[in-house]
Amino acid sequence: AQSVTQPDIHITVSEGASLELRCNYSYGATPYLFWYVQSPGQGLQLLLKYFSGDTLVQGIKGFEAEFKRSQSSFNLRKPSVHWSDAAEYFCAVGRNGYNKLIFGAGTRLAVHP
Amino acid sequence: DGGITQSPKYLFRKEGQNVTLSCEQNLNHDAMYWYRQDPGQGLRLIYYSQIVNDFQKGDIAEGYSVSREKKESFPLTVTSAQKNPTAFYLCASMGSDYGYTFGSGTRLTVV
């Protein structure tokens, strides 16, 4: 069965520090991969997506993610975190012809000043 | 700009009452979805629709109903059979790239 795992439920970083949020997936086909961000009381906003090609993808707000097929991972990174990045982050997986995304449980990011 | 509009933003329901959450999109997307989100939990799929006049149950459909009479609209009714309806409800649609666009959500509270 397809699944998405975000191993870290909560992460706390200091402002200005680097960030990496982990995402691992189990999928039987070449996946489409997404990262979404959710601020409290808001909907989810797309940060970036990967379909094919260059395995390092750039997104909005200075985020990037790297697809590693051998590790079944799609980790989200940011070199320097800002206080406004505090939010919940969701990894999601889909594939061609599949009518639903599968979401991870989310990682809540706290940023210390 | 195209997007998804959910209304109302806040909704209060009395015990035994049915309430309907609105979801409208102008993205010309065929597929639409309803998710429930509880504090500290991820997204749980309630219902989804791939085309007008057709919809499928998700993982937690009991106590909910939907309709899809128009491509643009996918309202969710929370019935009195839903014993614990207090939650944050998110509507989404799927584009041709298989990614979702989400609405801003409706927070439902039982009073």
PDB file of C-alpha atoms in Angstrom:
ATOM      1  CA  ALA A   1       0.000   0.000   0.000  1.00  0.00           C
ATOM      2  CA  GLN A   2       1.111   3.501  -0.740  1.00  0.00           C
ATOM      3  CA  SER A   3       2.176   5.582   2.239  1.00  0.00           C
ATOM      4  CA  VAL A   4       3.979   8.758   3.169  1.00  0.00           C
ATOM      5  CA  THR A   5       6.009   9.099   6.350  1.00  0.00           C
ATOM      6  CA  GLN A   6       7.123  12.308   7.960  1.00  0.00           C
ATOM      7  CA  PRO A   7       9.237  11.026  10.843  1.00  0.00           C
ATOM      8  CA  ASP A   8       9.392  14.284  12.773  1.00  0.00           C
ATOM      9  CA  ILE A   9       6.164  15.460  14.401  1.00  0.00           C
ATOM     10  CA  HIS A  10       7.690  18.611  15.863  1.00  0.00           C
ATOM     11  CA  ILE A  11      10.904  20.440  15.012  1.00  0.00           C
ATOM     12  CA  THR A  12      12.278  23.544  16.672  1.00  0.00           C
ATOM     13  CA  VAL A  13      15.031  25.638  15.108  1.00  0.00           C
ATOM     14  CA  SER A  14      16.558  29.010  15.821  1.00  0.00           C
ATOM     15  CA  GLU A  15      15.949  31.854  13.461  1.00  0.00           C
ATOM     16  CA  GLY A  16      18.713  31.938  10.873  1.00  0.00           C
ATOM     17  CA  ALA A  17      19.533  28.257  11.238  1.00  0.00           C
ATOM     18  CA  SER A  18      19.200  25.777   8.407  1.00  0.00           C
ATOM     19  CA  LEU A  19      16.241  23.441   8.163  1.00  0.00           C
ATOM     20  CA  GLU A  20      15.584  19.999   6.767  1.00  0.00           C
ATOM     21  CA  LEU A  21      12.194  18.297   6.996  1.00  0.00           C
ATOM     22  CA  ARG A  22      12.122  14.638   6.114  1.00  0.00           C
ATOM     23  CA  CYS A  23       9.651  12.828   3.901  1.00  0.00           C
ATOM     24  CA  ASN A  24       9.781   9.170   2.892  1.00  0.00           C
ATOM     25  CA  TYR A  25       7.278   7.461   0.638  1.00  0.00           C
ATOM     26  CA  SER A  26       6.312   3.975  -0.360  1.00  0.00           C
ATOM     27  CA  TYR A  27       5.004   3.863  -3.889  1.00  0.00           C
ATOM     28  CA  GLY A  28       4.931   1.321  -6.658  1.00  0.00           C
ATOM     29  CA  ALA A  29       5.425   3.755  -9.509  1.00  0.00           C
ATOM     30  CA  THR A  30       7.262   6.938 -10.348  1.00  0.00           C
ATOM     31  CA  PRO A  31       5.715   9.411  -7.949  1.00  0.00           C
ATOM     32  CA  TYR A  32       4.686  12.999  -8.197  1.00  0.00           C
ATOM     33  CA  LEU A  33       5.858  14.710  -5.015  1.00  0.00           C
ATOM     34  CA  PHE A  34       4.597  17.817  -3.267  1.00  0.00           C
ATOM     35  CA  TRP A  35       5.299  19.907  -0.199  1.00  0.00           C
ATOM     36  CA  TYR A  36       2.560  22.084   1.298  1.00  0.00           C
ATOM     37  CA  VAL A  37       2.660  24.579   4.161  1.00  0.00           C
ATOM     38  CA  GLN A  38      -0.198  25.447   6.500  1.00  0.00           C
ATOM     39  CA  SER A  39      -0.301  28.447   8.810  1.00  0.00           C
ATOM     40  CA  PRO A  40      -2.659  28.202  11.798  1.00  0.00           C
ATOM     41  CA  GLY A  41      -6.308  28.440  10.797  1.00  0.00           C
ATOM     42  CA  GLN A  42      -5.484  28.557   7.104  1.00  0.00           C
ATOM     43  CA  GLY A  43      -5.621  26.245   4.134  1.00  0.00           C
ATOM     44  CA  LEU A  44      -2.591  24.517   2.659  1.00  0.00           C
ATOM     45  CA  GLN A  45      -0.341  26.364   0.232  1.00  0.00           C
ATOM     46  CA  LEU A  46       1.858  24.624  -2.327  1.00  0.00           C
ATOM     47  CA  LEU A  47       5.575  25.181  -1.698  1.00  0.00           C
ATOM     48  CA  LEU A  48       7.007  23.082  -4.507  1.00  0.00           C
ATOM     49  CA  LYS A  49       6.486  19.981  -6.597  1.00  0.00           C
ATOM     50  CA  TYR A  50       8.505  17.354  -8.427  1.00  0.00           C
ATOM     51  CA  PHE A  51       7.368  15.414 -11.476  1.00  0.00           C
ATOM     52  CA  SER A  52      10.534  14.499 -13.359  1.00  0.00           C
ATOM     53  CA  GLY A  53      13.877  15.856 -14.474  1.00  0.00           C
ATOM     54  CA  ASP A  54      16.224  17.700 -12.170  1.00  0.00           C
ATOM     55  CA  THR A  55      15.946  16.086  -8.758  1.00  0.00           C
ATOM     56  CA  LEU A  56      16.561  19.366  -6.924  1.00  0.00           C
ATOM     57  CA  VAL A  57      13.507  21.585  -7.166  1.00  0.00           C
ATOM     58  CA  GLN A  58      13.116  25.147  -6.060  1.00  0.00           C
ATOM     59  CA  GLY A  59       9.963  26.489  -4.518  1.00  0.00           C
ATOM     60  CA  ILE A  60       8.500  29.608  -3.040  1.00  0.00           C
ATOM     61  CA  LYS A  61       9.726  31.358   0.123  1.00  0.00           C
ATOM     62  CA  GLY A  62      13.291  30.134  -0.402  1.00  0.00           C
ATOM     63  CA  PHE A  63      12.519  26.439   0.023  1.00  0.00           C
ATOM     64  CA  GLU A  64      13.989  23.610  -2.007  1.00  0.00           C
ATOM     65  CA  ALA A  65      13.580  19.845  -1.998  1.00  0.00           C
ATOM     66  CA  GLU A  66      15.614  16.971  -3.344  1.00  0.00           C
ATOM     67  CA  PHE A  67      14.159  13.771  -4.748  1.00  0.00           C
ATOM     68  CA  LYS A  68      16.291  10.726  -3.994  1.00  0.00           C
ATOM     69  CA  ARG A  69      14.826   7.666  -5.671  1.00  0.00           C
ATOM     70  CA  SER A  70      17.284   5.258  -4.027  1.00  0.00           C
ATOM     71  CA  GLN A  71      16.166   6.438  -0.596  1.00  0.00           C
ATOM     72  CA  SER A  72      12.495   7.002  -1.490  1.00  0.00           C
ATOM     73  CA  SER A  73      12.838  10.449   0.010  1.00  0.00           C
ATOM     74  CA  PHE A  74      11.832  13.990  -0.815  1.00  0.00           C
ATOM     75  CA  ASN A  75      13.283  16.160   1.956  1.00  0.00           C
ATOM     76  CA  LEU A  76      12.493  19.848   2.230  1.00  0.00           C
ATOM     77  CA  ARG A  77      15.296  22.292   2.998  1.00  0.00           C
ATOM     78  CA  LYS A  78      15.850  25.946   3.671  1.00  0.00           C
ATOM     79  CA  PRO A  79      19.305  27.444   4.321  1.00  0.00           C
ATOM     80  CA  SER A  80      18.168  30.147   6.752  1.00  0.00           C
ATOM     81  CA  VAL A  81      14.842  29.991   8.575  1.00  0.00           C
ATOM     82  CA  HIS A  82      12.778  33.085   9.290  1.00  0.00           C
ATOM     83  CA  TRP A  83      10.314  33.442  12.169  1.00  0.00           C
ATOM     84  CA  SER A  84       7.498  33.581   9.608  1.00  0.00           C
ATOM     85  CA  ASP A  85       8.313  30.019   8.525  1.00  0.00           C
ATOM     86  CA  ALA A  86       6.736  28.676  11.705  1.00  0.00           C
ATOM     87  CA  ALA A  87       3.877  26.522  10.416  1.00  0.00           C
ATOM     88  CA  GLU A  88       2.935  22.933   9.675  1.00  0.00           C
ATOM     89  CA  TYR A  89       4.440  21.257   6.659  1.00  0.00           C
ATOM     90  CA  PHE A  90       2.885  18.379   4.745  1.00  0.00           C
ATOM     91  CA  CYS A  91       4.502  16.081   2.219  1.00  0.00           C
ATOM     92  CA  ALA A  92       2.197  14.468  -0.371  1.00  0.00           C
ATOM     93  CA  VAL A  93       2.559  11.873  -3.094  1.00  0.00           C
ATOM     94  CA  GLY A  94       0.565  11.205  -6.235  1.00  0.00           C
ATOM     95  CA  ARG A  95       1.033   9.520  -9.556  1.00  0.00           C
ATOM     96  CA  ASN A  96      -0.152   9.705 -13.116  1.00  0.00           C
ATOM     97  CA  GLY A  97      -3.727   8.506 -13.359  1.00  0.00           C
ATOM     98  CA  TYR A  98      -4.286   8.333  -9.612  1.00  0.00           C
ATOM     99  CA  ASN A  99      -7.116  10.514  -8.432  1.00  0.00           C
ATOM    100  CA  LYS A 100      -5.973  11.309  -4.895  1.00  0.00           C
ATOM    101  CA  LEU A 101      -2.884  12.576  -3.146  1.00  0.00           C
ATOM    102  CA  ILE A 102      -1.577  10.713  -0.132  1.00  0.00           C
ATOM    103  CA  PHE A 103      -0.485  13.012   2.662  1.00  0.00           C
ATOM    104  CA  GLY A 104       1.977  12.551   5.449  1.00  0.00           C
ATOM    105  CA  ALA A 105       0.917  13.356   9.000  1.00  0.00           C
ATOM    106  CA  GLY A 106       2.725  16.679   8.941  1.00  0.00           C
ATOM    107  CA  THR A 107       5.667  18.281  10.735  1.00  0.00           C
ATOM    108  CA  ARG A 108       5.070  21.266  12.971  1.00  0.00           C
ATOM    109  CA  LEU A 109       7.927  23.763  12.831  1.00  0.00           C
ATOM    110  CA  ALA A 110       8.611  26.195  15.647  1.00  0.00           C
ATOM    111  CA  VAL A 111      11.175  28.982  15.214  1.00  0.00           C
ATOM    112  CA  HIS A 112      12.988  30.483  18.192  1.00  0.00           C
ATOM    113  CA  PRO A 113      14.164  34.093  17.935  1.00  0.00           C
TER     114      PRO A 113
ATOM    115  CA  ASP B   1      -7.475  35.027  -9.848  1.00  0.00           C
ATOM    116  CA  GLY B   2      -8.686  31.467  -9.814  1.00  0.00           C
ATOM    117  CA  GLY B   3      -9.106  29.681  -6.553  1.00  0.00           C
ATOM    118  CA  ILE B   4     -11.327  27.911  -4.080  1.00  0.00           C
ATOM    119  CA  THR B   5     -13.733  29.746  -1.814  1.00  0.00           C
ATOM    120  CA  GLN B   6     -14.986  28.140   1.359  1.00  0.00           C
ATOM    121  CA  SER B   7     -17.744  29.665   3.432  1.00  0.00           C
ATOM    122  CA  PRO B   8     -18.413  30.415   6.125  1.00  0.00           C
ATOM    123  CA  LYS B   9     -15.040  30.723   7.825  1.00  0.00           C
ATOM    124  CA  TYR B  10     -16.594  29.916  11.213  1.00  0.00           C
ATOM    125  CA  LEU B  11     -19.751  27.872  11.791  1.00  0.00           C
ATOM    126  CA  PHE B  12     -21.529  26.861  14.955  1.00  0.00           C
ATOM    127  CA  ARG B  13     -23.828  23.888  15.151  1.00  0.00           C
ATOM    128  CA  LYS B  14     -26.292  22.921  17.807  1.00  0.00           C
ATOM    129  CA  GLU B  15     -26.708  19.319  18.848  1.00  0.00           C
ATOM    130  CA  GLY B  16     -28.918  17.418  16.402  1.00  0.00           C
ATOM    131  CA  GLN B  17     -28.636  20.021  13.673  1.00  0.00           C
ATOM    132  CA  ASN B  18     -27.484  19.551  10.096  1.00  0.00           C
ATOM    133  CA  VAL B  19     -25.169  22.185   8.663  1.00  0.00           C
ATOM    134  CA  THR B  20     -23.793  22.692   5.167  1.00  0.00           C
ATOM    135  CA  LEU B  21     -20.321  23.932   4.308  1.00  0.00           C
ATOM    136  CA  SER B  22     -19.878  25.630   0.972  1.00  0.00           C
ATOM    137  CA  CYS B  23     -17.002  25.054  -1.462  1.00  0.00           C
ATOM    138  CA  GLU B  24     -16.827  26.848  -4.805  1.00  0.00           C
ATOM    139  CA  GLN B  25     -14.002  26.799  -7.361  1.00  0.00           C
ATOM    140  CA  ASN B  26     -13.369  28.754 -10.534  1.00  0.00           C
ATOM    141  CA  LEU B  27     -10.351  26.737 -11.635  1.00  0.00           C
ATOM    142  CA  ASN B  28     -12.299  24.505 -14.024  1.00  0.00           C
ATOM    143  CA  HIS B  29     -11.043  21.463 -12.134  1.00  0.00           C
ATOM    144  CA  ASP B  30     -12.950  18.209 -12.420  1.00  0.00           C
ATOM    145  CA  ALA B  31     -11.938  16.608  -9.126  1.00  0.00           C
ATOM    146  CA  MET B  32     -12.836  18.036  -5.733  1.00  0.00           C
ATOM    147  CA  TYR B  33     -12.221  16.817  -2.189  1.00  0.00           C
ATOM    148  CA  TRP B  34     -13.286  17.348   1.412  1.00  0.00           C
ATOM    149  CA  TYR B  35     -10.858  16.777   4.270  1.00  0.00           C
ATOM    150  CA  ARG B  36     -11.248  16.950   8.003  1.00  0.00           C
ATOM    151  CA  GLN B  37      -8.406  18.145  10.206  1.00  0.00           C
ATOM    152  CA  ASP B  38      -8.312  17.758  13.980  1.00  0.00           C
ATOM    153  CA  PRO B  39      -5.699  19.381  16.247  1.00  0.00           C
ATOM    154  CA  GLY B  40      -2.365  17.672  15.915  1.00  0.00           C
ATOM    155  CA  GLN B  41      -3.634  15.322  13.249  1.00  0.00           C
ATOM    156  CA  GLY B  42      -3.146  15.189   9.553  1.00  0.00           C
ATOM    157  CA  LEU B  43      -5.729  15.342   6.820  1.00  0.00           C
ATOM    158  CA  ARG B  44      -8.481  12.742   6.687  1.00  0.00           C
ATOM    159  CA  LEU B  45     -10.480  12.345   3.498  1.00  0.00           C
ATOM    160  CA  ILE B  46     -14.262  12.558   3.884  1.00  0.00           C
ATOM    161  CA  TYR B  47     -15.578  12.512   0.302  1.00  0.00           C
ATOM    162  CA  TYR B  48     -14.294  13.227  -3.156  1.00  0.00           C
ATOM    163  CA  SER B  49     -15.792  13.763  -6.579  1.00  0.00           C
ATOM    164  CA  GLN B  50     -14.086  13.251  -9.913  1.00  0.00           C
ATOM    165  CA  ILE B  51     -16.911  14.514 -12.073  1.00  0.00           C
ATOM    166  CA  VAL B  52     -20.304  16.160 -11.866  1.00  0.00           C
ATOM    167  CA  ASN B  53     -23.043  13.944 -10.419  1.00  0.00           C
ATOM    168  CA  ASP B  54     -20.545  11.432  -9.088  1.00  0.00           C
ATOM    169  CA  PHE B  55     -18.774  11.176  -5.741  1.00  0.00           C
ATOM    170  CA  GLN B  56     -16.991   8.577  -3.632  1.00  0.00           C
ATOM    171  CA  LYS B  57     -16.649   7.981   0.084  1.00  0.00           C
ATOM    172  CA  GLY B  58     -13.312   8.624   1.655  1.00  0.00           C
ATOM    173  CA  ASP B  59     -11.932   7.224   4.874  1.00  0.00           C
ATOM    174  CA  ILE B  60     -14.365   8.907   7.297  1.00  0.00           C
ATOM    175  CA  ALA B  61     -17.613   9.436   5.368  1.00  0.00           C
ATOM    176  CA  GLU B  62     -20.007   8.387   8.147  1.00  0.00           C
ATOM    177  CA  GLY B  63     -22.168  11.287   9.296  1.00  0.00           C
ATOM    178  CA  TYR B  64     -21.420  13.376   6.210  1.00  0.00           C
ATOM    179  CA  SER B  65     -23.071  13.824   2.826  1.00  0.00           C
ATOM    180  CA  VAL B  66     -22.138  15.679  -0.362  1.00  0.00           C
ATOM    181  CA  SER B  67     -23.549  16.622  -3.725  1.00  0.00           C
ATOM    182  CA  ARG B  68     -21.954  17.612  -7.026  1.00  0.00           C
ATOM    183  CA  GLU B  69     -24.623  19.156  -9.210  1.00  0.00           C
ATOM    184  CA  LYS B  70     -22.258  21.688 -10.771  1.00  0.00           C
ATOM    185  CA  LYS B  71     -18.602  21.477 -11.656  1.00  0.00           C
ATOM    186  CA  GLU B  72     -17.877  24.571  -9.629  1.00  0.00           C
ATOM    187  CA  SER B  73     -19.578  23.513  -6.406  1.00  0.00           C
ATOM    188  CA  PHE B  74     -19.069  20.680  -3.918  1.00  0.00           C
ATOM    189  CA  PRO B  75     -20.994  21.354  -0.688  1.00  0.00           C
ATOM    190  CA  LEU B  76     -20.535  19.200   2.398  1.00  0.00           C
ATOM    191  CA  THR B  77     -23.368  18.556   4.841  1.00  0.00           C
ATOM    192  CA  VAL B  78     -22.485  17.555   8.373  1.00  0.00           C
ATOM    193  CA  THR B  79     -25.479  15.605   9.622  1.00  0.00           C
ATOM    194  CA  SER B  80     -26.709  14.964  13.128  1.00  0.00           C
ATOM    195  CA  ALA B  81     -25.325  11.440  12.758  1.00  0.00           C
ATOM    196  CA  GLN B  82     -21.802  12.842  13.013  1.00  0.00           C
ATOM    197  CA  LYS B  83     -21.206  12.612  16.729  1.00  0.00           C
ATOM    198  CA  ASN B  84     -18.007  14.605  16.918  1.00  0.00           C
ATOM    199  CA  PRO B  85     -18.174  17.250  14.194  1.00  0.00           C
ATOM    200  CA  THR B  86     -16.003  19.909  15.811  1.00  0.00           C
ATOM    201  CA  ALA B  87     -13.039  20.220  13.461  1.00  0.00           C
ATOM    202  CA  PHE B  88     -11.414  22.246  10.702  1.00  0.00           C
ATOM    203  CA  TYR B  89     -12.749  21.344   7.251  1.00  0.00           C
ATOM    204  CA  LEU B  90     -10.755  21.835   4.087  1.00  0.00           C
ATOM    205  CA  CYS B  91     -11.949  21.685   0.509  1.00  0.00           C
ATOM    206  CA  ALA B  92      -9.542  21.093  -2.363  1.00  0.00           C
ATOM    207  CA  SER B  93      -9.529  20.556  -6.091  1.00  0.00           C
ATOM    208  CA  MET B  94      -7.047  18.703  -8.257  1.00  0.00           C
ATOM    209  CA  GLY B  95      -5.494  20.249 -11.323  1.00  0.00           C
ATOM    210  CA  SER B  96      -4.060  18.602 -14.405  1.00  0.00           C
ATOM    211  CA  ASP B  97      -0.671  18.388 -12.657  1.00  0.00           C
ATOM    212  CA  TYR B  98      -2.210  16.172  -9.920  1.00  0.00           C
ATOM    213  CA  GLY B  99      -1.559  18.846  -7.325  1.00  0.00           C
ATOM    214  CA  TYR B 100      -4.235  20.194  -5.031  1.00  0.00           C
ATOM    215  CA  THR B 101      -5.441  23.742  -4.583  1.00  0.00           C
ATOM    216  CA  PHE B 102      -6.968  24.256  -1.152  1.00  0.00           C
ATOM    217  CA  GLY B 103      -9.560  26.616   0.202  1.00  0.00           C
ATOM    218  CA  SER B 104      -8.945  28.564   3.395  1.00  0.00           C
ATOM    219  CA  GLY B 105     -11.076  26.236   5.490  1.00  0.00           C
ATOM    220  CA  THR B 106     -14.178  26.301   7.677  1.00  0.00           C
ATOM    221  CA  ARG B 107     -13.949  25.833  11.430  1.00  0.00           C
ATOM    222  CA  LEU B 108     -17.029  24.060  12.730  1.00  0.00           C
ATOM    223  CA  THR B 109     -17.849  24.095  16.432  1.00  0.00           C
ATOM    224  CA  VAL B 110     -20.665  22.303  18.236  1.00  0.00           C
ATOM    225  CA  VAL B 111     -22.355  24.481  20.855  1.00  0.00           C
TER     226      VAL B 111
END
